[in-house]
Amino acid sequence: MFNHLLSLLIWLPIVGAVPVLLAGSARPMLARWLALLITIATFVISLWLLRYDPEGSVMQLQETHVWIATWGVHFTLAVDGISVALILMTTFVGILVIAGAWKVIQNRPHQYMACMLLLEGLLIGVFCATDALVFYAFFEAVLIPMYILIGMWGGPRRVYATLKLFIYTFTGSVFMLIALLYLYQKAHTFDLATLAALPLTMKEQAWLFFGFLIAFAIKVPMVPVHTWLPDAHVEAPTGGSVWLAAVMLKIGTYGMVRFMLPITPDAGAHFAWIVIVLSLVAIVYIGYVALVQEDMKKLVAYSSVAHMGFVTLGIFMAFMLVRESGNTEMASLGMQGAMVQMISHGFVSGAMFTCIGVMYDRTHTRQIRDYGGVINMMPWFGLFYVLFAMANCGLPGTSGFVGEFMVILASFSASPWIALFAAFTLIIGAGYTLWLVKRVLWGPVTTEHVRHMTPMTARETWVLIGFAVAVLVIGVWPQPLIHLMDSSVAHLVQQLAVHKI
């Protein structure tokens, strides 16, 4: 079994979606239990990835299967430390998402659970693929279950949100496909390692760089192609929002690491300033946009854009540090911080959307003005909500601090001004997050919505405990996560130093 561990992790939830779907609407509890057992099994099997040796070769657990022999396309899978961390986060979040939707989804729960399993398997496939065409297939396929989730179980404007999501992301992917076809024409293979070693002129790299950038920037999303995200979050069911924020956004930055860094290092170094500027705009300007939101989901959605700006900043600061000063130590620190921030944001944003879902299930409103004094009715919920809000602010001791601090420190070695703008998000983030907490949790109960709120159920409590453990463990003891990704980050930084022209 463990010779095909990665294939098992991908196909177990995808194939498992079939019996869940066949359970039908007449047996909703069977569908729920099947989905939960499959996600638990997937998580338990994924723990075997911890045997990954950070001191060994970068890509491990490799699998190769012939897919399209005529084109020389192989279904090749492998993982490095970054992939392992993202897969473990995905399988853990999968359990929490299924448990969180246990009683909430009453309309066609078997179809909902099947979509969740399908999405989980496809996301794991993205993080395992080492063939560019296989990556592209998984990268595009994740749109299908997310489109269905929002379109069938979303809010009043779900059709608008799904169309906007699909048009934005699919349009970006066309540019990526063109770039991949050009590389195939040059190398006659889609193998990522071969494409990384392909000699390319600066002009070729520039066109490929922007082709990849458009596709991945939309997925992150980066300013100015971020406007699809708030609409998708607002209309999505809670589980869809958690998947979207916790994992789906990460495939954009993961794609940057897998394609843009090794294939277009010279163009990346030359145009890094563009991404750095856009990242700083996301960090500062989008923080102010979040500050004025009246819908809790929309506020956290804009917060996600700002926090993902730290990830793209850390990645492209590494370009600048390696090429301009040769400071590989600080480049590694910035890249490592970006990877830690990816994992941290997955848990923190997922927890924030789960908390909003817990309140929405009782009040059926996300408007901040409809709340106030929630902690009087749900004291234990208030404890979790404050913890996740502090993590969202980047409080030391929580996972939100670790990655952001590493990126700011690396940025300072390149430019104190960049570090200043990046650090400014700690102030803005504290502003919109704490103001949200003040208006929702504190004060007397002033609305009927809050007055009729009931305490958390045991199921909801365990879901939030799961998120809380992840946020605190990474915040207090980040070294295992950092060590897991050390060799992978070092290899990426070495690739940045390669001059292809």
Short mmCIF file of C-alpha atoms in Angstrom, two decimals:
data_model
loop_
_atom_site.label_atom_id
_atom_site.label_comp_id
_atom_site.label_asym_id
_atom_site.label_seq_id
_atom_site.Cartn_x
_atom_site.Cartn_y
_atom_site.Cartn_z
CA MET A 1 0.00 0.00 0.00
CA PHE A 2 2.71 2.46 0.94
CA ASN A 3 4.41 2.03 -2.45
CA HIS A 4 1.40 3.90 -3.83
CA LEU A 5 0.72 6.09 -0.82
CA LEU A 6 0.17 9.31 -2.77
CA SER A 7 -2.21 7.66 -5.23
CA LEU A 8 -4.15 6.24 -2.30
CA LEU A 9 -4.43 9.67 -0.67
CA ILE A 10 -5.75 11.18 -3.89
CA TRP A 11 -8.19 8.48 -4.92
CA LEU A 12 -9.54 7.35 -1.54
CA PRO A 13 -11.71 10.47 -1.05
CA ILE A 14 -12.53 10.74 -4.76
CA VAL A 15 -13.66 7.12 -5.10
CA GLY A 16 -15.18 7.32 -1.60
CA ALA A 17 -17.48 10.06 -2.85
CA VAL A 18 -19.31 7.46 -4.97
CA PRO A 19 -20.84 5.36 -2.12
CA VAL A 20 -21.61 8.60 -0.25
CA LEU A 21 -23.51 9.83 -3.30
CA LEU A 22 -25.27 6.46 -3.71
CA ALA A 23 -26.47 6.63 -0.10
CA GLY A 24 -29.09 9.04 -1.43
CA SER A 25 -31.25 11.60 0.30
CA ALA A 26 -33.26 8.81 1.98
CA ARG A 27 -30.26 7.83 4.12
CA PRO A 28 -28.60 11.12 5.11
CA MET A 29 -26.95 9.76 8.27
CA LEU A 30 -25.32 6.96 6.30
CA ALA A 31 -23.90 9.53 3.87
CA ARG A 32 -22.57 11.65 6.74
CA TRP A 33 -20.93 8.73 8.54
CA LEU A 34 -19.39 7.37 5.35
CA ALA A 35 -17.94 10.81 4.54
CA LEU A 36 -16.56 11.23 8.05
CA LEU A 37 -14.99 7.77 8.11
CA ILE A 38 -13.38 8.33 4.70
CA THR A 39 -11.89 11.68 5.77
CA ILE A 40 -10.60 10.17 9.01
CA ALA A 41 -9.05 7.27 7.08
CA THR A 42 -7.45 9.72 4.63
CA PHE A 43 -5.98 11.73 7.51
CA VAL A 44 -4.64 8.64 9.28
CA ILE A 45 -3.00 7.41 6.06
CA SER A 46 -1.55 10.88 5.43
CA LEU A 47 0.27 10.69 8.77
CA TRP A 48 2.57 8.17 7.06
CA LEU A 49 3.95 11.17 5.14
CA LEU A 50 5.71 12.13 8.36
CA ARG A 51 8.28 9.51 7.45
CA TYR A 52 9.52 12.07 4.92
CA ASP A 53 13.21 12.60 5.61
CA PRO A 54 14.14 16.32 5.52
CA GLU A 55 17.80 15.32 5.33
CA GLY A 56 17.31 13.07 2.31
CA SER A 57 16.52 13.88 -1.32
CA VAL A 58 14.10 16.73 -1.88
CA MET A 59 11.37 14.80 -3.76
CA GLN A 60 10.38 11.52 -2.09
CA LEU A 61 7.69 8.81 -2.31
CA GLN A 62 7.84 9.07 -6.09
CA GLU A 63 5.28 7.28 -8.28
CA THR A 64 5.16 7.08 -12.06
CA HIS A 65 2.29 5.73 -14.16
CA VAL A 66 1.89 6.08 -17.92
CA TRP A 67 -1.08 8.34 -18.67
CA ILE A 68 -0.96 9.53 -22.31
CA ALA A 69 1.85 7.57 -23.95
CA THR A 70 1.55 9.34 -27.32
CA TRP A 71 2.37 12.69 -25.75
CA GLY A 72 4.86 11.31 -23.25
CA VAL A 73 2.63 12.34 -20.35
CA HIS A 74 3.05 10.38 -17.13
CA PHE A 75 0.93 10.46 -13.99
CA THR A 76 3.91 11.28 -11.79
CA LEU A 77 3.61 12.05 -8.11
CA ALA A 78 6.12 12.98 -5.41
CA VAL A 79 6.31 15.17 -2.32
CA ASP A 80 8.80 17.46 -0.66
CA GLY A 81 8.53 19.05 2.79
CA ILE A 82 6.22 21.82 1.54
CA SER A 83 3.88 19.32 -0.09
CA VAL A 84 3.80 17.16 3.03
CA ALA A 85 2.80 20.12 5.22
CA LEU A 86 0.04 21.18 2.83
CA ILE A 87 -1.34 17.65 2.43
CA LEU A 88 -1.45 17.12 6.20
CA MET A 89 -3.28 20.43 6.59
CA THR A 90 -5.74 19.41 3.85
CA THR A 91 -6.58 16.03 5.35
CA PHE A 92 -6.94 17.50 8.86
CA VAL A 93 -9.19 20.33 7.68
CA GLY A 94 -11.24 17.75 5.75
CA ILE A 95 -12.32 16.10 9.00
CA LEU A 96 -13.26 19.43 10.57
CA VAL A 97 -15.27 20.52 7.50
CA ILE A 98 -17.29 17.28 7.40
CA ALA A 99 -17.95 17.41 11.15
CA GLY A 100 -18.86 21.09 10.97
CA ALA A 101 -21.57 20.44 8.36
CA TRP A 102 -23.05 17.46 10.21
CA LYS A 103 -26.42 19.02 11.09
CA VAL A 104 -26.20 22.26 9.14
CA ILE A 105 -26.73 20.81 5.67
CA GLN A 106 -30.25 19.34 5.50
CA ASN A 107 -30.81 19.79 1.77
CA ARG A 108 -29.28 16.88 -0.19
CA PRO A 109 -26.55 16.14 2.40
CA HIS A 110 -25.27 13.14 0.43
CA GLN A 111 -24.42 15.34 -2.54
CA TYR A 112 -22.83 17.95 -0.28
CA MET A 113 -20.61 15.38 1.44
CA ALA A 114 -19.64 13.83 -1.90
CA CYS A 115 -18.54 17.26 -3.16
CA MET A 116 -16.44 17.73 -0.05
CA LEU A 117 -14.66 14.41 -0.57
CA LEU A 118 -14.10 15.09 -4.27
CA LEU A 119 -12.62 18.50 -3.47
CA GLU A 120 -10.29 17.02 -0.86
CA GLY A 121 -8.90 14.41 -3.25
CA LEU A 122 -8.35 16.94 -6.04
CA LEU A 123 -6.54 19.34 -3.72
CA ILE A 124 -4.20 16.57 -2.55
CA GLY A 125 -3.53 15.83 -6.23
CA VAL A 126 -2.42 19.43 -6.80
CA PHE A 127 0.16 19.15 -4.01
CA CYS A 128 1.52 15.79 -5.26
CA ALA A 129 1.76 16.30 -9.02
CA THR A 130 5.24 16.53 -10.55
CA ASP A 131 4.02 16.50 -14.16
CA ALA A 132 2.84 19.91 -15.38
CA LEU A 133 -0.17 18.53 -17.27
CA VAL A 134 -1.26 16.42 -14.28
CA PHE A 135 -0.90 19.52 -12.08
CA TYR A 136 -2.99 21.53 -14.56
CA ALA A 137 -5.70 18.87 -14.60
CA PHE A 138 -6.04 18.87 -10.80
CA PHE A 139 -5.61 22.66 -10.67
CA GLU A 140 -8.62 23.12 -12.96
CA ALA A 141 -10.70 20.23 -11.62
CA VAL A 142 -10.97 21.76 -8.12
CA LEU A 143 -13.26 24.38 -9.68
CA ILE A 144 -15.95 21.75 -10.33
CA PRO A 145 -16.88 20.76 -6.74
CA MET A 146 -16.43 24.35 -5.52
CA TYR A 147 -18.72 25.59 -8.30
CA ILE A 148 -21.33 23.01 -7.25
CA LEU A 149 -20.97 23.78 -3.53
CA ILE A 150 -21.60 27.49 -3.96
CA GLY A 151 -24.18 27.06 -6.72
CA MET A 152 -26.35 24.53 -4.84
CA TRP A 153 -25.89 25.46 -1.16
CA GLY A 154 -24.91 29.11 -1.45
CA GLY A 155 -26.70 32.35 -0.61
CA PRO A 156 -29.16 34.46 -2.61
CA ARG A 157 -26.50 35.71 -5.07
CA ARG A 158 -24.86 32.32 -5.53
CA VAL A 159 -25.27 32.24 -9.32
CA TYR A 160 -23.45 35.56 -9.67
CA ALA A 161 -20.70 34.40 -7.27
CA THR A 162 -20.15 31.07 -9.04
CA LEU A 163 -20.01 32.65 -12.48
CA LYS A 164 -17.54 35.26 -11.27
CA LEU A 165 -15.40 32.58 -9.60
CA PHE A 166 -15.39 30.42 -12.72
CA ILE A 167 -14.77 33.23 -15.23
CA TYR A 168 -11.91 34.75 -13.24
CA THR A 169 -10.05 31.54 -12.44
CA PHE A 170 -10.66 29.81 -15.76
CA THR A 171 -9.54 32.88 -17.73
CA GLY A 172 -6.28 32.95 -15.77
CA SER A 173 -5.75 29.26 -16.38
CA VAL A 174 -5.86 29.79 -20.15
CA PHE A 175 -2.63 31.80 -19.89
CA MET A 176 -1.06 29.01 -17.86
CA LEU A 177 -2.09 26.43 -20.46
CA ILE A 178 -0.52 28.49 -23.25
CA ALA A 179 2.71 28.70 -21.24
CA LEU A 180 2.71 24.94 -20.66
CA LEU A 181 2.11 24.19 -24.34
CA TYR A 182 5.03 26.41 -25.29
CA LEU A 183 7.28 24.60 -22.80
CA TYR A 184 6.11 21.25 -24.15
CA GLN A 185 6.95 22.35 -27.68
CA LYS A 186 10.48 23.14 -26.46
CA ALA A 187 11.11 20.14 -24.19
CA HIS A 188 8.67 17.50 -25.55
CA THR A 189 7.71 16.63 -21.99
CA PHE A 190 5.63 18.00 -19.15
CA ASP A 191 7.99 16.72 -16.44
CA LEU A 192 8.56 19.61 -14.03
CA ALA A 193 12.20 18.72 -13.30
CA THR A 194 13.00 18.71 -17.02
CA LEU A 195 11.16 21.99 -17.57
CA ALA A 196 13.12 23.57 -14.70
CA ALA A 197 16.41 22.64 -16.40
CA LEU A 198 15.30 23.94 -19.80
CA PRO A 199 17.48 26.83 -21.09
CA LEU A 200 15.30 29.82 -21.92
CA THR A 201 16.07 33.32 -23.18
CA MET A 202 15.04 36.35 -21.15
CA LYS A 203 12.25 37.10 -23.63
CA GLU A 204 10.90 33.57 -23.33
CA GLN A 205 11.10 33.67 -19.55
CA ALA A 206 9.31 37.03 -19.43
CA TRP A 207 6.33 35.76 -21.45
CA LEU A 208 6.18 32.55 -19.43
CA PHE A 209 6.54 34.48 -16.15
CA PHE A 210 3.51 36.66 -16.84
CA GLY A 211 1.50 33.72 -18.17
CA PHE A 212 2.04 31.87 -14.90
CA LEU A 213 1.64 35.03 -12.82
CA ILE A 214 -1.82 35.80 -14.21
CA ALA A 215 -3.04 32.27 -13.49
CA PHE A 216 -1.63 32.01 -9.99
CA ALA A 217 -2.31 35.63 -8.96
CA ILE A 218 -6.01 35.11 -9.63
CA LYS A 219 -6.01 31.96 -7.54
CA VAL A 220 -4.20 33.52 -4.52
CA PRO A 221 -5.83 36.10 -5.14
CA MET A 222 -3.62 39.17 -5.54
CA VAL A 223 -4.64 42.76 -6.11
CA PRO A 224 -6.18 43.76 -8.53
CA VAL A 225 -7.70 40.38 -9.50
CA HIS A 226 -9.09 39.66 -6.04
CA THR A 227 -12.68 40.81 -6.37
CA TRP A 228 -14.11 37.34 -7.00
CA LEU A 229 -13.07 36.14 -3.52
CA PRO A 230 -15.34 38.26 -1.25
CA ASP A 231 -18.40 37.38 -3.35
CA ALA A 232 -17.52 33.68 -3.34
CA HIS A 233 -17.00 33.67 0.43
CA VAL A 234 -20.19 35.58 1.20
CA GLU A 235 -22.37 33.27 -0.89
CA ALA A 236 -20.61 29.97 -0.09
CA PRO A 237 -21.85 27.66 2.68
CA THR A 238 -19.57 27.55 5.72
CA GLY A 239 -17.80 24.38 4.58
CA GLY A 240 -17.15 25.88 1.16
CA SER A 241 -15.70 29.02 2.73
CA VAL A 242 -13.42 26.96 4.96
CA TRP A 243 -12.10 24.91 2.01
CA LEU A 244 -11.70 28.03 -0.09
CA ALA A 245 -9.77 30.01 2.54
CA ALA A 246 -7.86 27.19 4.18
CA VAL A 247 -6.64 25.25 1.15
CA MET A 248 -7.81 26.45 -2.27
CA LEU A 249 -6.06 29.82 -2.07
CA LYS A 250 -2.80 28.01 -1.32
CA ILE A 251 -2.67 26.31 -4.70
CA GLY A 252 -1.93 29.73 -6.21
CA THR A 253 1.17 30.38 -4.12
CA TYR A 254 2.13 26.70 -4.36
CA GLY A 255 2.03 27.05 -8.14
CA MET A 256 4.34 30.06 -7.95
CA VAL A 257 6.84 27.97 -6.02
CA ARG A 258 6.59 24.98 -8.37
CA PHE A 259 6.59 26.83 -11.72
CA MET A 260 7.76 30.45 -11.56
CA LEU A 261 10.79 29.99 -9.30
CA PRO A 262 12.55 27.11 -11.09
CA ILE A 263 11.40 27.73 -14.69
CA THR A 264 11.71 31.53 -14.94
CA PRO A 265 14.35 32.57 -12.33
CA ASP A 266 15.85 35.41 -14.41
CA ALA A 267 12.49 36.93 -15.33
CA GLY A 268 11.34 36.44 -11.74
CA ALA A 269 14.31 38.40 -10.43
CA HIS A 270 13.79 41.14 -13.03
CA PHE A 271 10.04 41.54 -12.39
CA ALA A 272 9.99 40.70 -8.67
CA TRP A 273 9.39 44.35 -7.80
CA ILE A 274 5.96 44.20 -9.50
CA VAL A 275 4.79 41.36 -7.28
CA ILE A 276 6.35 42.97 -4.20
CA VAL A 277 4.47 46.23 -4.85
CA LEU A 278 1.19 44.38 -5.42
CA SER A 279 1.80 42.38 -2.23
CA LEU A 280 2.33 45.57 -0.21
CA VAL A 281 -0.83 47.06 -1.71
CA ALA A 282 -2.72 43.96 -0.63
CA ILE A 283 -1.25 44.12 2.86
CA VAL A 284 -1.97 47.83 3.46
CA TYR A 285 -4.83 48.93 1.19
CA ILE A 286 -6.94 45.77 1.46
CA GLY A 287 -6.57 46.02 5.23
CA TYR A 288 -8.34 49.37 5.09
CA VAL A 289 -11.00 47.88 2.82
CA ALA A 290 -11.61 45.17 5.44
CA LEU A 291 -11.97 47.86 8.09
CA VAL A 292 -15.18 49.27 6.56
CA GLN A 293 -17.00 45.99 5.87
CA GLU A 294 -20.35 45.38 7.55
CA ASP A 295 -20.59 41.68 6.62
CA MET A 296 -18.44 39.42 8.80
CA LYS A 297 -17.66 37.00 6.00
CA LYS A 298 -16.66 39.77 3.64
CA LEU A 299 -14.38 41.27 6.31
CA VAL A 300 -12.56 37.97 6.83
CA ALA A 301 -12.40 37.45 3.06
CA TYR A 302 -10.58 40.76 2.58
CA SER A 303 -8.41 39.85 5.56
CA SER A 304 -7.40 36.71 3.65
CA VAL A 305 -6.26 38.80 0.68
CA ALA A 306 -4.11 40.91 3.01
CA HIS A 307 -2.57 37.92 4.79
CA MET A 308 -1.87 36.06 1.55
CA GLY A 309 0.02 39.20 0.52
CA PHE A 310 2.61 38.15 3.10
CA VAL A 311 3.06 34.84 1.31
CA THR A 312 3.70 36.40 -2.10
CA LEU A 313 5.93 39.04 -0.47
CA GLY A 314 8.09 36.37 1.18
CA ILE A 315 8.41 34.38 -2.05
CA PHE A 316 9.47 37.31 -4.22
CA MET A 317 11.65 38.94 -1.57
CA ALA A 318 13.71 35.77 -1.92
CA PHE A 319 14.25 36.65 -5.61
CA MET A 320 15.48 40.11 -4.66
CA LEU A 321 17.74 38.93 -1.82
CA VAL A 322 19.43 36.19 -3.87
CA ARG A 323 19.98 38.16 -7.06
CA GLU A 324 20.81 41.61 -5.67
CA SER A 325 22.83 40.84 -2.54
CA GLY A 326 23.47 37.09 -2.67
CA ASN A 327 22.00 36.81 0.82
CA THR A 328 20.76 33.24 0.65
CA GLU A 329 20.31 33.04 4.44
CA MET A 330 17.74 35.85 4.51
CA ALA A 331 16.19 34.59 1.26
CA SER A 332 15.66 31.21 2.90
CA LEU A 333 14.16 32.93 5.95
CA GLY A 334 11.70 34.88 3.79
CA MET A 335 10.75 31.82 1.76
CA GLN A 336 10.36 29.75 4.92
CA GLY A 337 8.19 32.46 6.45
CA ALA A 338 5.97 32.46 3.36
CA MET A 339 5.49 28.70 3.60
CA VAL A 340 4.71 28.85 7.34
CA GLN A 341 2.27 31.69 6.69
CA MET A 342 0.49 29.53 4.10
CA ILE A 343 -0.11 26.81 6.69
CA SER A 344 -0.99 29.26 9.46
CA HIS A 345 -3.46 31.17 7.32
CA GLY A 346 -5.13 27.91 6.40
CA PHE A 347 -5.96 27.16 10.03
CA VAL A 348 -6.68 30.72 11.18
CA SER A 349 -8.94 31.69 8.28
CA GLY A 350 -10.68 28.30 8.40
CA ALA A 351 -11.33 28.84 12.10
CA MET A 352 -12.65 32.37 11.57
CA PHE A 353 -15.12 31.22 8.90
CA THR A 354 -16.18 28.31 11.10
CA CYS A 355 -16.91 30.74 13.95
CA ILE A 356 -19.00 32.90 11.64
CA GLY A 357 -20.84 29.77 10.55
CA VAL A 358 -21.59 28.83 14.17
CA MET A 359 -23.21 32.24 14.72
CA TYR A 360 -25.00 32.26 11.36
CA ASP A 361 -26.60 28.88 12.05
CA ARG A 362 -28.33 30.45 15.06
CA THR A 363 -29.18 33.91 13.75
CA HIS A 364 -29.20 33.59 9.93
CA THR A 365 -27.46 36.92 9.57
CA ARG A 366 -23.85 37.90 8.96
CA GLN A 367 -24.33 41.64 9.42
CA ILE A 368 -22.15 42.94 12.23
CA ARG A 369 -24.83 45.40 13.33
CA ASP A 370 -27.14 42.48 14.20
CA TYR A 371 -24.77 41.28 16.90
CA GLY A 372 -23.43 42.50 20.23
CA GLY A 373 -22.99 40.76 23.57
CA VAL A 374 -22.64 37.28 22.06
CA ILE A 375 -20.26 36.28 24.85
CA ASN A 376 -23.12 36.64 27.35
CA MET A 377 -24.99 33.86 25.61
CA MET A 378 -22.04 31.74 24.40
CA PRO A 379 -19.06 32.24 26.77
CA TRP A 380 -17.03 29.25 25.54
CA PHE A 381 -17.55 30.33 21.96
CA GLY A 382 -16.23 33.75 22.94
CA LEU A 383 -13.01 32.13 24.17
CA PHE A 384 -12.36 30.46 20.82
CA TYR A 385 -13.37 33.53 18.85
CA VAL A 386 -10.94 35.74 20.73
CA LEU A 387 -8.13 33.19 20.29
CA PHE A 388 -8.61 33.06 16.52
CA ALA A 389 -8.96 36.83 16.33
CA MET A 390 -5.63 37.23 18.15
CA ALA A 391 -4.04 34.78 15.71
CA ASN A 392 -5.47 36.83 12.85
CA CYS A 393 -3.77 39.89 14.37
CA GLY A 394 -0.43 38.05 14.52
CA LEU A 395 -0.20 37.79 18.31
CA PRO A 396 3.01 36.07 19.52
CA GLY A 397 2.23 32.57 20.72
CA THR A 398 -0.17 31.95 17.86
CA SER A 399 0.60 30.64 14.38
CA GLY A 400 -0.24 34.02 12.85
CA PHE A 401 2.89 35.57 14.32
CA VAL A 402 5.53 33.09 13.15
CA GLY A 403 5.35 33.39 9.36
CA GLU A 404 4.70 37.13 9.33
CA PHE A 405 7.66 37.80 11.64
CA MET A 406 9.99 35.74 9.44
CA VAL A 407 8.85 37.58 6.28
CA ILE A 408 9.22 41.01 7.93
CA LEU A 409 12.70 40.13 9.20
CA ALA A 410 13.80 38.99 5.74
CA SER A 411 12.26 42.08 4.15
CA PHE A 412 14.18 44.36 6.50
CA SER A 413 17.50 42.95 5.27
CA ALA A 414 16.51 43.96 1.71
CA SER A 415 14.80 47.28 2.47
CA PRO A 416 13.65 48.78 5.80
CA TRP A 417 10.87 50.59 3.90
CA ILE A 418 9.42 47.33 2.60
CA ALA A 419 9.58 45.89 6.11
CA LEU A 420 7.84 49.02 7.46
CA PHE A 421 4.93 48.69 5.05
CA ALA A 422 4.71 44.95 5.70
CA ALA A 423 4.73 45.43 9.47
CA PHE A 424 2.01 48.03 9.14
CA THR A 425 -0.46 45.22 8.55
CA LEU A 426 -0.08 44.22 12.20
CA ILE A 427 -1.64 47.55 13.14
CA ILE A 428 -4.34 47.49 10.46
CA GLY A 429 -5.08 43.81 11.11
CA ALA A 430 -5.47 44.48 14.82
CA GLY A 431 -7.75 47.40 13.95
CA TYR A 432 -10.33 45.57 11.87
CA THR A 433 -10.12 42.31 13.83
CA LEU A 434 -10.44 43.78 17.32
CA TRP A 435 -13.16 46.15 16.20
CA LEU A 436 -15.03 43.14 14.84
CA VAL A 437 -14.62 41.33 18.17
CA LYS A 438 -15.76 44.40 20.10
CA ARG A 439 -18.95 44.80 18.08
CA VAL A 440 -19.84 41.11 17.99
CA LEU A 441 -18.79 39.72 21.39
CA TRP A 442 -18.72 42.48 23.97
CA GLY A 443 -21.34 44.72 25.53
CA PRO A 444 -24.93 44.04 26.52
CA VAL A 445 -27.29 41.93 24.45
CA THR A 446 -29.18 44.42 22.32
CA THR A 447 -30.82 42.36 19.55
CA GLU A 448 -33.30 39.51 19.42
CA HIS A 449 -30.89 37.61 17.16
CA VAL A 450 -28.37 37.32 19.99
CA ARG A 451 -30.91 36.90 22.79
CA HIS A 452 -32.06 33.58 21.33
CA MET A 453 -28.59 32.16 20.66
CA THR A 454 -27.92 28.78 22.27
CA PRO A 455 -24.57 27.48 23.61
CA MET A 456 -22.24 25.53 21.32
CA THR A 457 -22.92 21.86 20.78
CA ALA A 458 -20.28 19.23 21.57
CA ARG A 459 -19.67 18.76 17.84
CA GLU A 460 -19.03 22.47 17.27
CA THR A 461 -16.77 22.59 20.32
CA TRP A 462 -14.59 19.74 19.05
CA VAL A 463 -14.29 21.32 15.61
CA LEU A 464 -13.07 24.59 17.13
CA ILE A 465 -10.75 22.68 19.48
CA GLY A 466 -9.17 21.09 16.41
CA PHE A 467 -8.46 24.49 14.88
CA ALA A 468 -7.27 25.89 18.22
CA VAL A 469 -4.76 23.08 18.73
CA ALA A 470 -3.26 23.65 15.27
CA VAL A 471 -3.03 27.43 15.80
CA LEU A 472 -1.39 27.10 19.22
CA VAL A 473 0.99 24.25 18.38
CA ILE A 474 2.43 26.08 15.36
CA GLY A 475 2.57 29.32 17.35
CA VAL A 476 4.31 27.89 20.40
CA TRP A 477 6.45 25.19 18.74
CA PRO A 478 6.98 25.96 15.02
CA GLN A 479 10.32 24.16 14.77
CA PRO A 480 8.97 20.77 13.56
CA LEU A 481 7.11 22.50 10.71
CA ILE A 482 10.13 24.64 9.83
CA HIS A 483 12.49 21.64 9.94
CA LEU A 484 10.11 19.64 7.72
CA MET A 485 10.41 22.26 4.98
CA ASP A 486 14.09 23.24 5.46
CA SER A 487 15.65 21.20 2.66
CA SER A 488 12.83 22.03 0.25
CA VAL A 489 13.21 25.76 0.89
CA ALA A 490 17.00 25.52 0.56
CA HIS A 491 16.57 23.77 -2.80
CA LEU A 492 14.20 26.49 -4.01
CA VAL A 493 16.66 29.22 -3.03
CA GLN A 494 19.42 27.37 -4.92
CA GLN A 495 17.21 27.35 -8.01
CA LEU A 496 16.77 31.13 -7.71
CA ALA A 497 20.54 31.55 -8.01
CA VAL A 498 20.65 29.73 -11.36
CA HIS A 499 21.16 32.04 -14.35
CA LYS A 500 19.64 30.56 -17.51
CA ILE A 501 20.82 33.37 -19.78
#
